[in-house]
Amino acid sequence: MANPERGIISRYDMKRGPVKVFYSLMVAVIAIMVFSMLYPLLVTFFNGLKPNEEVNSFPPRLLPSVWEWGNYQKGWTFINLPLFTRNTLLIFGGNLVMTVLVLGLAAFSLSRLAVPWRRAVLAFFLSTLFIPPTTYLIPNFLNLKDLGLVNTFAAFWLPAAANAFYLLLLKSFFDEIHQEMFEAARIDGASEWRCFIGIAVPLSVPIFTTLSIFVFSTAWNDWFWPSLVMHSDKKYPLATAINRYVINARRLDTNVRFAILTMVMVPPMGVFLLFQKYIMRGLQLGGVKG
């Protein structure tokens, strides 16, 4: 009987020379990948603790000679981080609601309802994945301008309801839910809306959690589209404010600049570390049991 705890490479395999070489090479590649990912984060963090002269010195040093924690206090007061963070969270909340309601209902309809020309409709939506996003920036802006939604948060919420990739993920997840559950609910008199709210949504918590992390990452990191549709400083999301007032600032010390960037990096990293298990679970679309 096979040992369920046996890994890909056993102790017997490790006694063979080629396996040892391959294993060492694999560990070296992983170590290089980890270093390449952590090094920029560490440089940003430690540069935010250095004196400004030491940040620009050559040869560069990783650790500061003098730890100046006051740089983070200066960065916190340099721009209104709570205001821009609130704007980002408002964009994230609206985008998430549109994703759950509009894309969720659309995916449920294509998965469980007898929609006419269902395959053709799905193929049309999926074909938009091959269109470069830069090609429809101007049409989207003109449409929002005609609707009077420029300089409003609705300029982010409305396009969020037309994400074909999220639609594909939701439909694939709904396809794995057993049809018998919906048929039993319909026999009991449940409407299609009740089937969606009472059955599809509770069973789809992993995929909705995964999508919420994707939506949060997009809202937190996007700066170009907000710079086009937002014309008020008080409505900028955090990424746009960082680009305008920190990255392009001319009279800002480099160490304070790095301190601000470090504070901006921490929240998305924390969100990913807390919810990474939901990402893996949500991407395994065949894991739903009846």
Tab-separated table of C-alpha atoms in Angstrom:
chain	number	residue	atom	x	y	z
A	1	MET	CA	0.000	0.000	0.000
A	2	ALA	CA	1.403	3.364	-1.005
A	3	ASN	CA	2.353	5.851	1.658
A	4	PRO	CA	-0.025	8.840	1.394
A	5	GLU	CA	2.655	11.140	2.834
A	6	ARG	CA	5.224	10.219	0.192
A	7	GLY	CA	6.221	13.238	-1.861
A	8	ILE	CA	7.238	13.480	-5.481
A	9	ILE	CA	10.837	12.606	-4.564
A	10	SER	CA	11.376	9.906	-1.925
A	11	ARG	CA	14.436	9.203	0.201
A	12	TYR	CA	15.326	6.342	-2.108
A	13	ASP	CA	15.221	8.680	-5.097
A	14	MET	CA	17.504	11.159	-3.332
A	15	LYS	CA	20.247	8.539	-3.211
A	16	ARG	CA	20.578	8.687	-6.986
A	17	GLY	CA	23.027	11.198	-8.426
A	18	PRO	CA	20.879	12.638	-11.253
A	19	VAL	CA	17.964	13.146	-8.859
A	20	LYS	CA	20.193	15.056	-6.442
A	21	VAL	CA	21.409	17.301	-9.245
A	22	PHE	CA	17.892	17.959	-10.466
A	23	TYR	CA	16.641	18.620	-6.934
A	24	SER	CA	19.517	21.024	-6.223
A	25	LEU	CA	18.864	22.845	-9.479
A	26	MET	CA	15.181	23.128	-8.636
A	27	VAL	CA	15.927	24.531	-5.172
A	28	ALA	CA	18.397	27.016	-6.684
A	29	VAL	CA	15.818	28.238	-9.202
A	30	ILE	CA	13.202	28.678	-6.461
A	31	ALA	CA	15.720	30.558	-4.296
A	32	ILE	CA	16.549	32.893	-7.189
A	33	MET	CA	12.855	33.526	-7.816
A	34	VAL	CA	12.215	34.275	-4.132
A	35	PHE	CA	15.212	36.619	-4.002
A	36	SER	CA	14.162	38.456	-7.159
A	37	MET	CA	10.687	39.001	-5.674
A	38	LEU	CA	11.746	40.007	-2.166
A	39	TYR	CA	14.727	42.179	-3.056
A	40	PRO	CA	12.740	45.121	-4.526
A	41	LEU	CA	10.408	45.062	-1.517
A	42	LEU	CA	13.312	45.083	0.930
A	43	VAL	CA	15.078	47.867	-0.977
A	44	THR	CA	11.926	49.993	-0.894
A	45	PHE	CA	11.383	49.382	2.815
A	46	PHE	CA	14.980	50.048	3.911
A	47	ASN	CA	15.339	53.091	1.636
A	48	GLY	CA	12.370	54.549	3.465
A	49	LEU	CA	14.423	54.307	6.685
A	50	LYS	CA	17.647	55.843	5.371
A	51	PRO	CA	18.779	59.479	5.384
A	52	ASN	CA	18.197	61.076	2.019
A	53	GLU	CA	21.919	61.377	1.298
A	54	GLU	CA	22.431	57.673	1.913
A	55	VAL	CA	19.659	56.684	-0.505
A	56	ASN	CA	21.489	58.390	-3.364
A	57	SER	CA	24.971	57.246	-2.332
A	58	PHE	CA	27.160	54.896	-4.362
A	59	PRO	CA	27.846	52.056	-3.897
A	60	PRO	CA	24.368	51.387	-2.535
A	61	ARG	CA	23.794	49.630	0.766
A	62	LEU	CA	20.782	47.546	1.715
A	63	LEU	CA	20.623	48.337	5.438
A	64	PRO	CA	20.603	51.945	6.634
A	65	SER	CA	23.372	53.247	8.855
A	66	VAL	CA	20.847	55.394	10.736
A	67	TRP	CA	17.249	54.237	11.125
A	68	GLU	CA	15.022	57.248	10.515
A	69	TRP	CA	11.479	56.109	11.299
A	70	GLY	CA	10.328	59.693	11.011
A	71	ASN	CA	10.350	59.331	7.217
A	72	TYR	CA	7.143	57.344	7.460
A	73	GLN	CA	5.499	60.061	9.523
A	74	LYS	CA	6.555	62.647	6.935
A	75	GLY	CA	5.178	60.443	4.163
A	76	TRP	CA	1.869	60.010	5.988
A	77	THR	CA	1.409	63.774	6.240
A	78	PHE	CA	2.735	64.591	2.761
A	79	ILE	CA	-0.458	63.459	0.990
A	80	ASN	CA	-3.907	62.625	2.298
A	81	LEU	CA	-3.528	58.849	2.267
A	82	PRO	CA	-6.804	58.134	4.157
A	83	LEU	CA	-8.821	60.125	1.595
A	84	PHE	CA	-7.270	58.408	-1.413
A	85	THR	CA	-7.571	55.021	0.278
A	86	ARG	CA	-11.266	55.673	0.906
A	87	ASN	CA	-11.743	56.509	-2.774
A	88	THR	CA	-9.996	53.277	-3.747
A	89	LEU	CA	-12.217	51.250	-1.410
A	90	LEU	CA	-15.325	52.920	-2.852
A	91	ILE	CA	-14.218	51.920	-6.336
A	92	PHE	CA	-13.480	48.393	-5.137
A	93	GLY	CA	-16.862	48.062	-3.413
A	94	GLY	CA	-18.811	49.239	-6.450
A	95	ASN	CA	-16.817	47.036	-8.811
A	96	LEU	CA	-17.391	44.025	-6.566
A	97	VAL	CA	-21.148	44.620	-6.410
A	98	MET	CA	-21.326	44.892	-10.203
A	99	THR	CA	-19.245	41.737	-10.551
A	100	VAL	CA	-21.454	39.712	-8.218
A	101	LEU	CA	-24.808	40.964	-9.488
A	102	VAL	CA	-24.352	41.648	-13.195
A	103	LEU	CA	-21.645	39.119	-14.084
A	104	GLY	CA	-22.983	36.593	-11.588
A	105	LEU	CA	-26.500	36.741	-13.048
A	106	ALA	CA	-25.143	36.673	-16.593
A	107	ALA	CA	-22.966	33.645	-15.866
A	108	PHE	CA	-25.848	31.904	-14.081
A	109	SER	CA	-28.145	32.544	-17.039
A	110	LEU	CA	-25.646	31.181	-19.533
A	111	SER	CA	-24.971	28.168	-17.325
A	112	ARG	CA	-28.406	27.148	-16.041
A	113	LEU	CA	-31.094	28.807	-18.152
A	114	ALA	CA	-32.282	28.011	-21.667
A	115	VAL	CA	-30.977	31.231	-23.158
A	116	PRO	CA	-31.521	31.442	-26.942
A	117	TRP	CA	-28.259	31.216	-28.881
A	118	ARG	CA	-26.416	30.599	-25.609
A	119	ARG	CA	-23.221	29.310	-27.210
A	120	ALA	CA	-23.115	32.187	-29.666
A	121	VAL	CA	-23.599	34.722	-26.873
A	122	LEU	CA	-20.851	33.111	-24.809
A	123	ALA	CA	-18.527	32.993	-27.801
A	124	PHE	CA	-19.182	36.688	-28.435
A	125	PHE	CA	-18.263	37.616	-24.875
A	126	LEU	CA	-15.160	35.439	-24.880
A	127	SER	CA	-14.009	36.871	-28.208
A	128	THR	CA	-13.541	40.217	-26.453
A	129	LEU	CA	-10.642	38.666	-24.537
A	130	PHE	CA	-8.599	38.865	-27.748
A	131	ILE	CA	-9.154	42.628	-28.076
A	132	PRO	CA	-6.325	44.731	-26.576
A	133	PRO	CA	-7.689	46.876	-23.732
A	134	THR	CA	-6.034	49.998	-25.128
A	135	THR	CA	-8.267	49.885	-28.211
A	136	TYR	CA	-11.470	50.576	-26.293
A	137	LEU	CA	-10.208	53.193	-23.852
A	138	ILE	CA	-11.393	56.064	-26.037
A	139	PRO	CA	-14.823	54.508	-26.846
A	140	ASN	CA	-15.387	53.835	-23.141
A	141	PHE	CA	-14.427	57.384	-22.252
A	142	LEU	CA	-16.731	58.865	-24.902
A	143	ASN	CA	-19.630	56.675	-23.765
A	144	LEU	CA	-19.151	57.682	-20.153
A	145	LYS	CA	-18.899	61.332	-21.179
A	146	ASP	CA	-22.177	61.124	-23.089
A	147	LEU	CA	-23.809	59.517	-20.049
A	148	GLY	CA	-22.510	62.259	-17.776
A	149	LEU	CA	-20.505	59.819	-15.643
A	150	VAL	CA	-17.079	61.417	-16.038
A	151	ASN	CA	-15.576	62.473	-12.701
A	152	THR	CA	-17.858	60.046	-10.847
A	153	PHE	CA	-17.195	56.654	-9.302
A	154	ALA	CA	-19.763	55.154	-11.671
A	155	ALA	CA	-17.127	55.549	-14.391
A	156	PHE	CA	-15.396	52.568	-12.747
A	157	TRP	CA	-18.455	50.600	-11.693
A	158	LEU	CA	-20.106	50.458	-15.117
A	159	PRO	CA	-17.122	49.002	-17.056
A	160	ALA	CA	-16.611	46.479	-14.252
A	161	ALA	CA	-19.831	44.753	-15.335
A	162	ALA	CA	-18.315	43.859	-18.718
A	163	ASN	CA	-15.350	41.679	-17.754
A	164	ALA	CA	-15.391	38.601	-19.972
A	165	PHE	CA	-12.669	36.830	-17.982
A	166	TYR	CA	-14.672	37.004	-14.755
A	167	LEU	CA	-17.739	35.860	-16.676
A	168	LEU	CA	-15.846	32.788	-17.889
A	169	LEU	CA	-14.675	31.915	-14.366
A	170	LEU	CA	-18.160	32.259	-12.894
A	171	LYS	CA	-19.816	30.242	-15.646
A	172	SER	CA	-17.247	27.473	-15.325
A	173	PHE	CA	-17.903	27.339	-11.600
A	174	PHE	CA	-21.691	27.312	-11.993
A	175	ASP	CA	-21.390	24.477	-14.529
A	176	GLU	CA	-19.910	22.257	-11.806
A	177	ILE	CA	-22.910	22.611	-9.491
A	178	HIS	CA	-25.239	19.631	-9.839
A	179	GLN	CA	-28.362	20.379	-11.829
A	180	GLU	CA	-30.457	18.252	-9.440
A	181	MET	CA	-30.149	20.890	-6.747
A	182	PHE	CA	-31.766	23.527	-8.954
A	183	GLU	CA	-34.433	21.117	-10.169
A	184	ALA	CA	-35.375	20.251	-6.584
A	185	ALA	CA	-35.635	23.950	-5.751
A	186	ARG	CA	-37.845	24.597	-8.785
A	187	ILE	CA	-40.135	21.713	-7.784
A	188	ASP	CA	-40.528	23.376	-4.389
A	189	GLY	CA	-41.621	26.559	-6.161
A	190	ALA	CA	-38.384	28.536	-6.076
A	191	SER	CA	-37.885	31.137	-8.780
A	192	GLU	CA	-34.695	31.476	-10.814
A	193	TRP	CA	-33.699	34.450	-8.677
A	194	ARG	CA	-34.180	32.313	-5.563
A	195	CYS	CA	-32.048	29.562	-7.095
A	196	PHE	CA	-29.306	32.070	-7.750
A	197	ILE	CA	-29.390	33.679	-4.299
A	198	GLY	CA	-30.135	30.545	-2.274
A	199	ILE	CA	-28.070	27.913	-4.098
A	200	ALA	CA	-25.578	29.319	-6.601
A	201	VAL	CA	-24.190	32.151	-4.487
A	202	PRO	CA	-23.631	30.172	-1.235
A	203	LEU	CA	-21.932	27.344	-3.121
A	204	SER	CA	-19.788	29.818	-5.057
A	205	VAL	CA	-18.176	31.583	-2.099
A	206	PRO	CA	-14.659	30.388	-3.113
A	207	ILE	CA	-14.891	31.817	-6.630
A	208	PHE	CA	-16.500	35.056	-5.438
A	209	THR	CA	-13.737	35.418	-2.847
A	210	THR	CA	-11.139	34.874	-5.549
A	211	LEU	CA	-12.772	37.448	-7.807
A	212	SER	CA	-12.968	39.924	-4.937
A	213	ILE	CA	-9.191	39.658	-4.537
A	214	PHE	CA	-8.709	40.208	-8.272
A	215	VAL	CA	-11.071	43.199	-8.190
A	216	PHE	CA	-9.262	44.626	-5.173
A	217	SER	CA	-5.890	44.245	-6.887
A	218	THR	CA	-7.163	46.023	-9.989
A	219	ALA	CA	-8.733	48.871	-8.029
A	220	TRP	CA	-5.614	49.289	-5.901
A	221	ASN	CA	-3.076	49.281	-8.740
A	222	ASP	CA	-4.874	50.988	-11.631
A	223	TRP	CA	-3.818	54.581	-12.154
A	224	PHE	CA	-4.117	55.279	-15.896
A	225	TRP	CA	-7.885	54.926	-16.326
A	226	PRO	CA	-8.659	56.997	-13.194
A	227	SER	CA	-6.368	59.742	-14.479
A	228	LEU	CA	-8.569	59.951	-17.586
A	229	VAL	CA	-12.037	59.938	-16.024
A	230	MET	CA	-11.344	61.731	-12.732
A	231	HIS	CA	-10.760	65.495	-12.833
A	232	SER	CA	-10.978	66.261	-9.132
A	233	ASP	CA	-8.080	65.841	-6.732
A	234	LYS	CA	-10.419	64.726	-3.949
A	235	LYS	CA	-11.745	61.817	-6.043
A	236	TYR	CA	-8.454	60.299	-7.141
A	237	PRO	CA	-7.839	56.697	-6.091
A	238	LEU	CA	-4.627	55.884	-4.297
A	239	ALA	CA	-2.606	54.690	-7.310
A	240	THR	CA	-3.382	57.836	-9.321
A	241	ALA	CA	-2.543	60.069	-6.368
A	242	ILE	CA	0.755	58.248	-5.870
A	243	ASN	CA	1.628	58.672	-9.536
A	244	ARG	CA	0.778	62.382	-9.569
A	245	TYR	CA	1.992	63.547	-6.172
A	246	VAL	CA	4.769	61.086	-5.287
A	247	ILE	CA	6.291	59.516	-8.405
A	248	ASN	CA	6.234	62.766	-10.388
A	249	ALA	CA	6.968	65.031	-7.427
A	250	ARG	CA	10.007	67.279	-7.894
A	251	ARG	CA	10.488	68.593	-4.357
A	252	LEU	CA	10.133	65.399	-2.380
A	253	ASP	CA	13.040	63.666	-0.681
A	254	THR	CA	13.763	60.224	-2.066
A	255	ASN	CA	13.667	58.531	1.330
A	256	VAL	CA	10.192	59.952	2.037
A	257	ARG	CA	9.122	58.827	-1.413
A	258	PHE	CA	10.188	55.269	-0.609
A	259	ALA	CA	8.427	55.445	2.760
A	260	ILE	CA	5.146	56.345	1.047
A	261	LEU	CA	5.571	53.542	-1.474
A	262	THR	CA	6.194	51.071	1.343
A	263	MET	CA	2.985	52.083	3.113
A	264	VAL	CA	1.078	51.664	-0.131
A	265	MET	CA	2.522	48.194	-0.741
A	266	VAL	CA	1.589	46.738	2.647
A	267	PRO	CA	-2.255	46.484	2.323
A	268	PRO	CA	-2.394	44.420	-0.910
A	269	MET	CA	0.344	42.115	0.375
A	270	GLY	CA	-1.620	41.587	3.575
A	271	VAL	CA	-4.813	40.879	1.654
A	272	PHE	CA	-3.070	38.284	-0.484
A	273	LEU	CA	-1.402	36.555	2.472
A	274	LEU	CA	-4.691	36.369	4.364
A	275	PHE	CA	-6.799	35.102	1.469
A	276	GLN	CA	-4.317	33.141	-0.640
A	277	LYS	CA	-6.028	29.840	0.230
A	278	TYR	CA	-9.261	31.151	-1.302
A	279	ILE	CA	-7.408	32.002	-4.508
A	280	MET	CA	-6.176	28.440	-4.888
A	281	ARG	CA	-9.552	27.015	-3.932
A	282	GLY	CA	-11.446	29.277	-6.299
A	283	LEU	CA	-9.217	28.484	-9.259
A	284	GLN	CA	-9.877	24.774	-8.814
A	285	LEU	CA	-13.209	25.059	-10.594
A	286	GLY	CA	-14.046	21.387	-10.374
A	287	GLY	CA	-14.016	21.176	-6.600
A	288	VAL	CA	-17.755	21.736	-5.938
A	289	LYS	CA	-19.585	18.764	-4.491
A	290	GLY	CA	-23.296	18.202	-4.534
